[in-house]
Coordinates of C-alpha atoms and ligand atoms in Angstrom, one line a residue:
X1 CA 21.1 -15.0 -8.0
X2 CA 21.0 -16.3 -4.7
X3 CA 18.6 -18.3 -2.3
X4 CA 16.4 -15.4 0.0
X5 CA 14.0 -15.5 2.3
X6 CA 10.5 -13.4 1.8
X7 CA 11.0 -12.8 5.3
X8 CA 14.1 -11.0 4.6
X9 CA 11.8 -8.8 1.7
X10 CA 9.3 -8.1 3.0
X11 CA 7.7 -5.8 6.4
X12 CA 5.9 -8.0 8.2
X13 CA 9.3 -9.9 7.8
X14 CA 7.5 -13.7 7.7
X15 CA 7.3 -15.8 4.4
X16 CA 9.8 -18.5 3.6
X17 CA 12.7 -19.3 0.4
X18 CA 12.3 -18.1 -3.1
X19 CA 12.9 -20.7 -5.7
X20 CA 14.5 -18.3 -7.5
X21 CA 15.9 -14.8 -6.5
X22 CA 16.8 -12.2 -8.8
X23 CA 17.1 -8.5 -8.9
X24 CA 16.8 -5.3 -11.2
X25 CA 18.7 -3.0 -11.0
X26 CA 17.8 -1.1 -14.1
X27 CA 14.3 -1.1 -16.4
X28 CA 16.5 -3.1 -18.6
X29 CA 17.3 -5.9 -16.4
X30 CA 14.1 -5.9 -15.1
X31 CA 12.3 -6.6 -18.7
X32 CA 15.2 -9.3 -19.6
X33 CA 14.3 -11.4 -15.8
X34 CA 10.4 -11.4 -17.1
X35 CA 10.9 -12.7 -20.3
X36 CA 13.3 -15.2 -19.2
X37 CA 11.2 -16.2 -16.2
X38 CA 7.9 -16.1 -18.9
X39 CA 10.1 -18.1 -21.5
X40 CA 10.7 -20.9 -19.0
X41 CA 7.3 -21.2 -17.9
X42 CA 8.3 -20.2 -14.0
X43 CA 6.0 -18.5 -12.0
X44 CA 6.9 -14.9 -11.5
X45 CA 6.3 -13.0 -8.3
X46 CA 7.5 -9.2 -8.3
X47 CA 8.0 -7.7 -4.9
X48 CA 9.6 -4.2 -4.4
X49 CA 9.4 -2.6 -0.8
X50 CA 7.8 -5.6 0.5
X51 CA 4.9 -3.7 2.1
X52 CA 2.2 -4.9 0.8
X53 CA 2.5 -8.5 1.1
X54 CA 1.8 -11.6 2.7
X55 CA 4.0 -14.7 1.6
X56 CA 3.2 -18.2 3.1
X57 CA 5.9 -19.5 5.1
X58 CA 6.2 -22.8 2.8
X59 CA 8.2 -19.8 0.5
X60 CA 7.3 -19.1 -3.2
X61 CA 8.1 -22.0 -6.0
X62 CA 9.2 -19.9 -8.7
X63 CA 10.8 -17.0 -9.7
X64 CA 10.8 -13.8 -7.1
X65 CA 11.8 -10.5 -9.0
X66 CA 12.5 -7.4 -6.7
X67 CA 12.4 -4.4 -8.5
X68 CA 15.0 -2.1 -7.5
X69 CA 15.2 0.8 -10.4
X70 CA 16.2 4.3 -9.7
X71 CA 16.2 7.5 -10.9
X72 CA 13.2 10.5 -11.1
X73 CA 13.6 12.9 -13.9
X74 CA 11.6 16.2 -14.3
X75 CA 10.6 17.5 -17.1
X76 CA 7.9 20.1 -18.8
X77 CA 4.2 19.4 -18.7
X78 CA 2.8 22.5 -20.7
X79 CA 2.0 24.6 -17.2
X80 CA 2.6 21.6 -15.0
X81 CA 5.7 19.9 -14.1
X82 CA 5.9 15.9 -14.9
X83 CA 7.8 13.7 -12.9
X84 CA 8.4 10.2 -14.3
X85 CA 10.2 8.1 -12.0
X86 CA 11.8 4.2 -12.2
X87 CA 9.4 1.9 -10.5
X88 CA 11.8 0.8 -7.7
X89 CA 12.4 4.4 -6.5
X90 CA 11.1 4.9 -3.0
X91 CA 8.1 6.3 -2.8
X92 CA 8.8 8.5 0.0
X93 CA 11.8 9.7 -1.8
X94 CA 10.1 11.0 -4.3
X95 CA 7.5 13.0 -2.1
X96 CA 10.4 14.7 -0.2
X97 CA 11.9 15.5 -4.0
X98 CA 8.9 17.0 -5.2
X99 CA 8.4 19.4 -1.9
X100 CA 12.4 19.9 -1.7
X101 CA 11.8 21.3 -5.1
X102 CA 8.5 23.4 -5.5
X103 CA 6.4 21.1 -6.5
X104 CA 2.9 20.2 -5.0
X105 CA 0.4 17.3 -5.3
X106 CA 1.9 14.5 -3.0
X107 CA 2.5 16.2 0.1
X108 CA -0.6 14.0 1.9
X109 CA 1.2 10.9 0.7
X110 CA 4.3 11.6 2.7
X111 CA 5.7 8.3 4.3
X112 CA 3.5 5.5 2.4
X113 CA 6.6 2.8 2.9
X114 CA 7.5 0.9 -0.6
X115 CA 8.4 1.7 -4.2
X116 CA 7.0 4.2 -6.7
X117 CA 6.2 1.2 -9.1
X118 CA 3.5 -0.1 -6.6
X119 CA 1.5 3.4 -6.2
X120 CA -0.8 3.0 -8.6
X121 CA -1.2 -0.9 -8.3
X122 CA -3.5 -0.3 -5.5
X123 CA -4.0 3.4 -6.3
X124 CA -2.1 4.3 -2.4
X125 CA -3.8 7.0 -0.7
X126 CA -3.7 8.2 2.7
X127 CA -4.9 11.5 4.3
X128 CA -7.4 12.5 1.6
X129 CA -5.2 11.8 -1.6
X130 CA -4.5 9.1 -3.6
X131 CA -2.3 8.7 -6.3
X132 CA -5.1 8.8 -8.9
X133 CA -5.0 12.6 -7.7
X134 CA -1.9 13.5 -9.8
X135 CA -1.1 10.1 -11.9
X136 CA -0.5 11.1 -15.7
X137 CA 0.8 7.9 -17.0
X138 CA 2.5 4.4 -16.3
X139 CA 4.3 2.4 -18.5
X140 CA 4.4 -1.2 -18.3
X141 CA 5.9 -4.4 -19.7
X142 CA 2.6 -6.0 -20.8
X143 CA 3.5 -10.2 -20.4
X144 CA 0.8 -11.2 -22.5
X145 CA 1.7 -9.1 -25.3
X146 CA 5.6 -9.2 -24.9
X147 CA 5.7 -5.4 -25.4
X148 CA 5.9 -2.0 -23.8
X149 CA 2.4 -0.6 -23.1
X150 CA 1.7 2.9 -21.6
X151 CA -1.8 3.6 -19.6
X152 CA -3.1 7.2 -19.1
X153 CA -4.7 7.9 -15.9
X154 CA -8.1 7.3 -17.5
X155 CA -7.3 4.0 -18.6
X156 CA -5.8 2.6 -15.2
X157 CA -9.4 2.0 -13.9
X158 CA -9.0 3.7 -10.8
X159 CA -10.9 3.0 -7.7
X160 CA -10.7 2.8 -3.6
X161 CA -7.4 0.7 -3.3
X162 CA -7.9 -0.8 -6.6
X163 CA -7.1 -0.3 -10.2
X164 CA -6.5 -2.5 -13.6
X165 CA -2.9 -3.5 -12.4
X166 CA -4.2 -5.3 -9.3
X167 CA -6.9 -6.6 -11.2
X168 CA -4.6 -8.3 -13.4
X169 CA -2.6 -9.4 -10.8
X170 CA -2.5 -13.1 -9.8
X171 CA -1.1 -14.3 -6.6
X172 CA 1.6 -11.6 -6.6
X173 CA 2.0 -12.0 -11.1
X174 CA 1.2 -9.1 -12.4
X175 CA 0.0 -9.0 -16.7
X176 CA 1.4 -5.7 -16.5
X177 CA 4.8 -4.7 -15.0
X178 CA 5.4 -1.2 -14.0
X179 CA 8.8 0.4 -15.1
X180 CA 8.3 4.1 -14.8
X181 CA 5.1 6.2 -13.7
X182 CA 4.8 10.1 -14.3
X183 CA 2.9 12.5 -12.3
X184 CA 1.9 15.4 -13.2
X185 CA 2.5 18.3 -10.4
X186 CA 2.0 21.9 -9.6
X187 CA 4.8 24.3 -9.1
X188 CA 4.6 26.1 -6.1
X189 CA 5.0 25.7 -2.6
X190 CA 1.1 26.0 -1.7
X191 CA -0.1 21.9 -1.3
X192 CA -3.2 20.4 -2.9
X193 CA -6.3 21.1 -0.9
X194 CA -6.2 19.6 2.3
X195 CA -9.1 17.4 2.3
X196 CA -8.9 15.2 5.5
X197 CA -10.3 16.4 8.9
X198 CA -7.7 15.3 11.2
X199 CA -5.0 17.1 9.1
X200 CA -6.6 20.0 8.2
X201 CA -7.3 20.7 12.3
X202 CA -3.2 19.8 12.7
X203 CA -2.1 22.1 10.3
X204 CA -5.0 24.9 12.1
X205 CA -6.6 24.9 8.3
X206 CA -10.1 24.3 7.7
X207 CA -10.7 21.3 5.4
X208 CA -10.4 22.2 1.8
X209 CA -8.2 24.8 2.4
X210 CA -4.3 25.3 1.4
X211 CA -1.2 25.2 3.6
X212 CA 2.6 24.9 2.6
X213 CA 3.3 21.6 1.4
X214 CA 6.5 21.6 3.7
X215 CA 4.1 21.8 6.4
X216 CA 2.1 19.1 5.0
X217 CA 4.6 16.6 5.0
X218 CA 6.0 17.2 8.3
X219 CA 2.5 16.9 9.9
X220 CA 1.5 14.1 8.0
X221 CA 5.1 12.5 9.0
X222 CA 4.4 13.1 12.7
X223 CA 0.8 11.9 12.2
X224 CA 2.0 8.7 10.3
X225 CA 4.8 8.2 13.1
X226 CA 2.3 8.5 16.0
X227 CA 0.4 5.4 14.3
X228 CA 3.2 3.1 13.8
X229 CA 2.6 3.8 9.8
X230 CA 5.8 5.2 9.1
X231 CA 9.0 2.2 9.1
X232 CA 10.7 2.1 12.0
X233 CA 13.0 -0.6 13.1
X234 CA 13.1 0.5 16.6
X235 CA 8.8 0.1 16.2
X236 CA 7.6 -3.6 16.1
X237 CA 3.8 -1.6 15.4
X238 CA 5.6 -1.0 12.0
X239 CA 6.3 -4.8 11.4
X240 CA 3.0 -5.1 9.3
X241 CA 1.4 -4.0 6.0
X242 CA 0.0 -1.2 7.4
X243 CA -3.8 -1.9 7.4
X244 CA -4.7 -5.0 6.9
X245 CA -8.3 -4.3 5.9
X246 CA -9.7 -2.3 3.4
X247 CA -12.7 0.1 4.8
X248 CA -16.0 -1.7 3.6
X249 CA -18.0 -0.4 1.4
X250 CA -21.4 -1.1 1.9
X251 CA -24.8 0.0 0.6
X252 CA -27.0 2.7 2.8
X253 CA -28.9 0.7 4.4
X254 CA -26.5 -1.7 6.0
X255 CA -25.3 1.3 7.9
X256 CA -28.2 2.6 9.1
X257 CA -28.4 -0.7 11.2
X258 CA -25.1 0.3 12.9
X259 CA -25.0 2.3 16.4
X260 CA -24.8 5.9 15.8
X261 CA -21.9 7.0 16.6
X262 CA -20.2 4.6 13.6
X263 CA -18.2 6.6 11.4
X264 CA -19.4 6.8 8.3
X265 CA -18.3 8.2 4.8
X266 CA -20.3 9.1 1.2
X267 CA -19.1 6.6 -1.6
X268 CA -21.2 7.5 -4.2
X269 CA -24.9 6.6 -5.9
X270 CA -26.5 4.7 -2.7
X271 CA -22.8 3.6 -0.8
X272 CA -21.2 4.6 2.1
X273 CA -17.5 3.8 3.3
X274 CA -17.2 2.6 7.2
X275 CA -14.0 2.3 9.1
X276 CA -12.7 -0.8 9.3
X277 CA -11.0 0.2 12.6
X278 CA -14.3 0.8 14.5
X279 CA -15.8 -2.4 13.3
X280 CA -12.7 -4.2 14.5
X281 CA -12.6 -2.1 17.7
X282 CA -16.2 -2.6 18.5
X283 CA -16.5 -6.0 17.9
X284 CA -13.9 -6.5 20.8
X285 CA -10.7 -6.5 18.9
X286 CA -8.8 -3.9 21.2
X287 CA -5.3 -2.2 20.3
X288 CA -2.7 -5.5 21.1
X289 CA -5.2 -8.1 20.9
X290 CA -3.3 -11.5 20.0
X291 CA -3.9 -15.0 19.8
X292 CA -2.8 -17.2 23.1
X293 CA -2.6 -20.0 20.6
X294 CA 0.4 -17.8 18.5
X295 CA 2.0 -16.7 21.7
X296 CA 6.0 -17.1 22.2
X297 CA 7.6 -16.0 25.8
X298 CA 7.8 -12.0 24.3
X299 CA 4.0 -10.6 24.7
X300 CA 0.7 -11.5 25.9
X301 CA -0.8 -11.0 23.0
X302 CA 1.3 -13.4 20.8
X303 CA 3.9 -13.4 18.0
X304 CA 1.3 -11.4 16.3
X305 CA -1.0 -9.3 17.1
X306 CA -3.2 -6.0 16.1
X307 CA -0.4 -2.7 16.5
X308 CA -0.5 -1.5 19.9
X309 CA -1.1 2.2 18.4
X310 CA -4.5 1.0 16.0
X311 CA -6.8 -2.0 15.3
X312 CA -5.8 -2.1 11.7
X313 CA -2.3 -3.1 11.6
X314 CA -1.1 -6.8 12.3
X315 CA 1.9 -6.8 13.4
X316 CA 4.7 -9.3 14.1
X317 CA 6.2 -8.7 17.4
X318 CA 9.2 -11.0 16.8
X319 CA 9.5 -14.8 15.4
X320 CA 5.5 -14.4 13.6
X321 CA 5.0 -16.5 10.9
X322 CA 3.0 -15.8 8.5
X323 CA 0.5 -18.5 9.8
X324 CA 0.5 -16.5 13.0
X325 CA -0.4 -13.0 11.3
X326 CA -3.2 -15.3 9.5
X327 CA -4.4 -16.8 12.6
X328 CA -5.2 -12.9 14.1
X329 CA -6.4 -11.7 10.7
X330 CA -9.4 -15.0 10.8
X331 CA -10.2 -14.0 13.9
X332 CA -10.6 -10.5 14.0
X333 CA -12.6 -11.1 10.5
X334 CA -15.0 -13.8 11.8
X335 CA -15.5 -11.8 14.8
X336 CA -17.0 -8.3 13.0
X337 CA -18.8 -10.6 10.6
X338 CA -20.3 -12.1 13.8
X339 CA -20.9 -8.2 15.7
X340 CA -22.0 -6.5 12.3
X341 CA -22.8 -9.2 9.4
X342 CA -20.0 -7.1 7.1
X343 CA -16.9 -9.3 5.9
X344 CA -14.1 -7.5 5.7
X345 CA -11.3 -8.0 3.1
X346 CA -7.8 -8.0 3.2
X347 CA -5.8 -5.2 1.6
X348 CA -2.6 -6.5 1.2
X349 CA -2.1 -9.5 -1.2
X350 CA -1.4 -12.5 0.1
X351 CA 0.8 -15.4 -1.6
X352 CA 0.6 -19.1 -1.5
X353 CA -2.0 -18.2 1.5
X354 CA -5.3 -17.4 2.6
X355 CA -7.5 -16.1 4.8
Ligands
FAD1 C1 3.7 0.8 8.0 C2 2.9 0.8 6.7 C3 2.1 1.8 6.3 C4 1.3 1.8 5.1 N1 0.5 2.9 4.8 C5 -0.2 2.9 3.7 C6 -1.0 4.0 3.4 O1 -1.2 4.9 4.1 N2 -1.7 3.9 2.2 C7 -1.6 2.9 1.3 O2 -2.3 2.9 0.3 N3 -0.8 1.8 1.6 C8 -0.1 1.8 2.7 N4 0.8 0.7 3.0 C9 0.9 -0.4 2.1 C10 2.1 -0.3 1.1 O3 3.1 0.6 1.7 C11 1.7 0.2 -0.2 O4 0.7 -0.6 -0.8 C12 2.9 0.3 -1.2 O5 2.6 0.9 -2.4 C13 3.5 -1.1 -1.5 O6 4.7 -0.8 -2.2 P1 5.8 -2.0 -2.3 O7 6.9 -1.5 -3.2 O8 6.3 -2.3 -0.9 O9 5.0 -3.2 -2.9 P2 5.2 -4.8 -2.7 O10 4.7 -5.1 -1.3 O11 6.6 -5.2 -3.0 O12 4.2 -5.3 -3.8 C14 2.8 -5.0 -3.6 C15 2.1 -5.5 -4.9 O13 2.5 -4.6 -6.0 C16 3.1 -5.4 -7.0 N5 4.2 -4.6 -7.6 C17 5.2 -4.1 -6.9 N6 6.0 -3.4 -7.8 C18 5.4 -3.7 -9.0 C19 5.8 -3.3 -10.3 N7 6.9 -2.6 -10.6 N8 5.0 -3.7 -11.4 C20 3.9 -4.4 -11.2 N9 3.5 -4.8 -9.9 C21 4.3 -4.4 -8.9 C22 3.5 -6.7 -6.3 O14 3.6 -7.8 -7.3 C23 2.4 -6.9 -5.3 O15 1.3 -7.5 -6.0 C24 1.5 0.7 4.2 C25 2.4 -0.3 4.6 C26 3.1 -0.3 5.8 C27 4.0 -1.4 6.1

């Protein structure tokens, strides 16, 4: 146990002290540090990669848990292959295992930054997949209950960057904390279907159709890289969360009010999904744009500001805090609510703060 900064733990590197730091090494340790933070009444917040949070720069009161557990073990899935993996594994890790070794399902999710523990939380997806695609199982510490509880696929609730862990998640507590998850995966060296435009025309496939799942991953690394989505130290566009808004999901007929050219997606019975990138874009949020009133010496556009490669991202371009990242995040919201009348939500969680 020692004191730590959130800005230390997490990617958009702002957020102040932990009141209490503590980290698991094992899925043993990592049960004991939540029933001993749960049996002295501290709050408990669990971070793993740090990528998907937000933490106020006042710090967290109580008890921060990083889950760092290792280890992915294969094993027979009655013509498929399971892989159950510890919840601190990183993710990416575990992509380039299954490809290194046969095994297809997860190429499109190639360099999501963060830990396996966190896929299904938010159900991560990127390039036409989401986890939901090959998820067999999770099993969980259930808080509430004080015992080990195991969710199929079915039961996680699954939607667009949602499922029953983040909905029983509080201000970064989850009910329900993930120790290992199992996917269930194809042996062979063909990938899943290729479902997303931009891919399938890099890879010179037409959508829906196969390639080698080695090729998948390298094109969807390049892709990623281009965008500032893959971590890169060197890259303050990959100082964020990746994006910050979710793409809005909206009934029919608020998109038939948009301009025509406004991408738009099927989302099922009456709904369509819009990019959250356009809206930001064409309500006059550029690639860059910062706040003057967050600016330091470094950049024009601030201490923060939208990634220089796409209007999603907030990024910190050195010394943000996380009242800073806010700051750009308020006003890039309150302007598309202005241009368009849709309110756009945040998609990573954010602690001790608000938009
Ligand atoms: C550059 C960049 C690109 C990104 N691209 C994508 C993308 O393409 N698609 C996408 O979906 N996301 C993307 N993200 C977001 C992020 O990488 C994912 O959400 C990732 O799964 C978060 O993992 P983590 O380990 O960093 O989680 P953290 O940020 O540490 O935690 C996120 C949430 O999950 C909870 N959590 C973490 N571990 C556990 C556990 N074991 N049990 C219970 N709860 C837990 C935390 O409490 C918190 O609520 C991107 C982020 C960055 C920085």
């Amino acid at each position: 146990m020692s004191l730590q900064l959130l800005s230390s733990l997490t990617t958009t590197a702002v957020g102040g002290p932990a009141g209490r730091y503590i980290e698991a090494r094992t899925e043993a340790e990592a049960v004991a540090a939540v029933r001993a933070a749960d049996a002295a009444g501290d709050g408990l917040l669990i971070v793993a990669g740090g990528s998907n949070l937000v933490v106020a720069d006042a710090g967290y009161p109580g008890t921060v848990l990083r889950i760092a557990s290792t280890g992915i073990r294969e094993h027979d899935g009655n013509g498929a292959v399971l892989l159950t993996v510890q919840a601190g594994h990183p993710w990416d890790e575990v992509v380039a295992h299954a490809v290194g070794h046969g095994l297809s399902g997860l190429e499109a999710l190639s360099g999501i930054p963060g830990s396996t523990g966190a896929t299904p939380v938010q159900n991560v997806g990127a390039y036409g997949a989401d986890v939901s695609h090959t998820l067999e199982s999770v099993r969980t510490w259930d808080r509430a209950e004080g015992t080990v509880k195991t969710f199929t696929n079915a039961e996680l609730g699954f939607g667009y960057r949602d499922s029953i862990l983040k909905r029983s998640t509080t201000n970064g507590s989850p009910r329900y904390v993930v120790l290992t998850v199992t996917f269930r995966l194809q042996a062979g060296t063909l990938s899943a279907p290729v479902a997303y435009a931009e891919l399938a025309r890099a890879l010179g496939i037409a959508p829906g159709e196969r390639a080698e799942a080695a090729a998948v991953r390298r094109e969807v690394l390049r892709l990623r890289a281009g965008k500032g989505m893959v971590l890169d130290p060197a890259d303050r566009d990959t100082f964020s969360t990746g994006s910050f808004f979710t793409n809005p999901v909206v009934p029919t007929a608020v998109a038939a009010a948009l301009p025509d050219d406004a991408p738009i997606y099927p989302a099922g019975e009456g709904l369509v999904k819009l990019s959250a990138a356009w809206l930001i874009d064409r309500s006059g949020f550029g690639k860059g744009f910062g706040l003057p009133g967050s600016a330091g010496e470094r950049l024009a556009g601030g201490r923060a500001s939208l990634s220089t490669k796409h209007t999603l991202a907030i990024t910190n371009r050195g010394g943000a805090t996380a009242a800073d990242i806010l700051a750009v995040a308020r006003a890039v919201r309150a302007g598309v609510t202005e241009r368009f009348g849709i309110e756009l939500h945040n998609e990573p969680l954010l602690i001790d703060c608000a938009l």
